[in-house]
Tab-separated table of C-alpha atoms in Angstrom:
chain	number	residue	atom	x	y	z
A	1	MET	CA	40.162	-39.406	0.289
A	2	THR	CA	38.072	-42.107	0.448
A	3	ILE	CA	34.789	-43.304	2.798
A	4	ARG	CA	34.277	-46.533	4.099
A	5	CYS	CA	30.703	-47.964	2.871
A	6	GLU	CA	29.014	-51.022	4.327
A	7	ILE	CA	25.688	-52.469	2.886
A	8	VAL	CA	24.464	-55.051	5.003
A	9	SER	CA	20.944	-56.801	4.783
A	10	GLN	CA	19.320	-58.969	7.283
A	11	ASP	CA	21.229	-62.034	6.221
A	12	ARG	CA	24.446	-60.951	4.665
A	13	THR	CA	26.922	-57.937	3.833
A	14	VAL	CA	26.378	-57.187	0.538
A	15	PHE	CA	29.149	-54.758	0.087
A	16	ALA	CA	31.984	-53.440	1.847
A	17	GLY	CA	34.973	-51.006	0.520
A	18	ASP	CA	36.215	-47.998	0.697
A	19	VAL	CA	34.827	-45.484	-1.979
A	20	ASP	CA	34.813	-42.154	-3.315
A	21	ILE	CA	31.003	-41.286	-3.269
A	22	VAL	CA	27.892	-43.058	-2.231
A	23	VAL	CA	24.350	-41.735	-3.455
A	24	LEU	CA	21.587	-43.197	-1.136
A	25	PRO	CA	17.564	-42.761	-1.476
A	26	GLY	CA	16.903	-41.076	1.748
A	27	ALA	CA	13.383	-40.643	2.889
A	28	ALA	CA	13.899	-37.039	2.267
A	29	GLY	CA	15.238	-37.270	-1.340
A	30	GLU	CA	18.335	-38.816	-2.931
A	31	MET	CA	21.685	-37.919	-0.681
A	32	GLY	CA	25.069	-38.025	-2.253
A	33	ILE	CA	27.652	-38.568	0.891
A	34	LEU	CA	31.307	-37.791	0.268
A	35	PRO	CA	34.066	-38.349	2.501
A	36	LYS	CA	34.315	-36.158	5.642
A	37	HIS	CA	30.465	-35.662	5.603
A	38	ALA	CA	28.608	-34.424	8.431
A	39	PRO	CA	27.193	-37.015	10.619
A	40	VAL	CA	23.519	-38.068	9.506
A	41	LEU	CA	21.200	-40.732	10.516
A	42	THR	CA	18.335	-41.229	7.741
A	43	THR	CA	15.589	-43.593	6.780
A	44	LEU	CA	15.624	-45.329	3.201
A	45	LYS	CA	12.968	-45.433	0.951
A	46	TYR	CA	12.727	-48.330	-1.511
A	47	GLY	CA	15.431	-47.479	-4.335
A	48	ILE	CA	18.675	-47.722	-5.841
A	49	ILE	CA	22.108	-47.254	-3.912
A	50	LYS	CA	24.772	-46.298	-6.021
A	51	VAL	CA	28.730	-46.730	-5.470
A	52	ARG	CA	31.766	-45.248	-7.076
A	53	LYS	CA	35.161	-45.837	-6.729
A	54	GLY	CA	37.267	-44.212	-9.573
A	55	GLY	CA	35.477	-44.745	-12.528
A	56	LYS	CA	33.886	-47.771	-11.307
A	57	GLU	CA	30.342	-47.797	-10.260
A	58	GLU	CA	28.340	-50.414	-8.788
A	59	ILE	CA	24.525	-50.520	-8.176
A	60	PHE	CA	22.250	-51.973	-5.495
A	61	THR	CA	18.787	-52.219	-4.888
A	62	VAL	CA	17.466	-51.397	-1.396
A	63	ALA	CA	13.977	-51.989	-0.231
A	64	GLY	CA	14.257	-49.951	2.982
A	65	GLY	CA	16.153	-49.513	6.203
A	66	VAL	CA	18.505	-46.954	7.633
A	67	ALA	CA	21.533	-45.477	7.087
A	68	GLU	CA	24.258	-43.862	9.446
A	69	VAL	CA	26.584	-41.430	7.886
A	70	GLN	CA	29.861	-40.678	9.727
A	71	PRO	CA	32.546	-38.610	8.388
A	72	ASP	CA	34.919	-41.888	7.630
A	73	ILE	CA	31.925	-44.519	7.095
A	74	ILE	CA	28.535	-44.940	6.203
A	75	THR	CA	26.668	-47.863	7.279
A	76	VAL	CA	23.231	-49.007	5.683
A	77	LEU	CA	20.994	-51.500	7.467
A	78	ALA	CA	18.637	-52.518	4.636
A	79	ASP	CA	15.601	-54.447	4.916
A	80	SER	CA	16.492	-56.013	1.627
A	81	ALA	CA	19.309	-55.117	-0.160
A	82	GLU	CA	21.171	-56.698	-4.024
A	83	ASN	CA	23.442	-55.985	-6.121
A	84	VAL	CA	22.162	-55.476	-9.335
A	85	GLU	CA	24.201	-58.054	-11.129
A	86	GLU	CA	22.921	-60.744	-8.865
A	87	ILE	CA	19.517	-60.433	-9.372
A	88	ASP	CA	17.451	-63.357	-10.515
A	89	VAL	CA	15.313	-61.748	-13.360
A	90	ALA	CA	12.915	-64.730	-14.067
A	91	ARG	CA	12.366	-64.991	-9.904
A	92	ALA	CA	11.608	-61.051	-9.790
A	93	ASP	CA	9.001	-61.776	-12.488
A	94	ALA	CA	7.592	-64.546	-10.948
A	95	ALA	CA	7.308	-62.719	-7.557
A	96	ARG	CA	5.664	-59.904	-9.449
A	97	ALA	CA	3.394	-62.012	-11.133
A	98	ARG	CA	2.259	-63.904	-7.916
A	99	ALA	CA	1.664	-60.279	-6.057
A	100	GLU	CA	-0.479	-58.973	-9.001
A	101	GLU	CA	-2.569	-62.278	-8.817
A	102	ALA	CA	-2.952	-61.987	-5.119
A	103	LEU	CA	-4.026	-58.341	-5.045
A	104	ALA	CA	-5.872	-58.521	-8.029
A	105	LYS	CA	-8.582	-61.072	-5.722
A	106	GLY	CA	-9.336	-57.975	-3.494
A	107	VAL	CA	-8.400	-56.781	-0.385
A	108	PRO	CA	-7.918	-59.559	2.346
A	109	ALA	CA	-9.469	-59.560	5.693
A	110	ASP	CA	-5.864	-59.246	7.009
A	111	ALA	CA	-4.251	-55.650	6.856
A	112	ASP	CA	-0.744	-57.459	7.383
A	113	ALA	CA	-1.094	-59.593	4.383
A	114	TYR	CA	-2.298	-57.360	2.328
A	115	LEU	CA	0.816	-55.142	3.286
A	116	ALA	CA	3.074	-58.050	2.659
A	117	MET	CA	1.325	-58.610	-0.746
A	118	GLU	CA	1.582	-54.716	-1.753
A	119	ALA	CA	5.533	-54.822	-0.183
A	120	ALA	CA	6.316	-57.720	-2.555
A	121	LEU	CA	5.131	-56.094	-5.521
A	122	ARG	CA	6.992	-53.040	-4.929
A	123	LYS	CA	10.190	-54.887	-4.387
A	124	SER	CA	9.890	-56.992	-7.202
A	125	ASN	CA	8.892	-53.927	-9.441
A	126	LEU	CA	12.115	-52.315	-7.981
A	127	ARG	CA	14.160	-55.419	-8.873
A	128	LEU	CA	12.725	-55.526	-12.423
A	129	ASP	CA	13.531	-51.934	-13.147
A	130	ALA	CA	17.039	-51.970	-11.928
A	131	ALA	CA	18.016	-55.190	-13.780
A	132	ARG	CA	16.422	-53.156	-17.169
A	133	ARG	CA	18.357	-49.900	-16.552
A	134	TYR	CA	21.615	-50.935	-14.642
A	135	ARG	CA	22.599	-54.277	-15.682
A	136	LYS	CA	25.679	-54.985	-17.537
A	137	ASN	CA	24.703	-58.415	-18.888
A	138	THR	CA	23.129	-57.449	-22.223
A	139	ARG	CA	21.757	-61.139	-22.277
A	140	SER	CA	18.725	-60.256	-19.958
A	141	PRO	CA	15.277	-59.844	-21.513
A	142	TYR	CA	14.811	-56.785	-19.564
A	143	SER	CA	18.136	-54.686	-20.599
A	144	GLU	CA	18.252	-52.283	-22.755
A	145	GLN	CA	19.569	-52.679	-26.499
């Protein structure tokens, strides 16, 4: 028995397929979703989505959004989502450096600009940590050896 999982970001479908279990970073904590789960609507925090089918697991980063769970489908509408294997480590590291530099200059007068810099730092740290912990490609400078 499987459950359909669809992970959609603002610009593309990141994943779509039938799976055995999905683990989501819900606002109230990590949630494991199996087929025939009771209907749930939850917001998502920055974190990792794990999708398992058989012995294979795919890992995705998610930077906020919502998930709707129905007995036969999970729909994730993510503010930002990415397969950990697709993370451009150099780009994420450069984004982290830019955000840290901007935040080091002090709090800007514009609260929205400050929140955007803070979100960019959180997202780049999430991406770098996910690449280091979960990426199968051992050539990455952030992967464990």
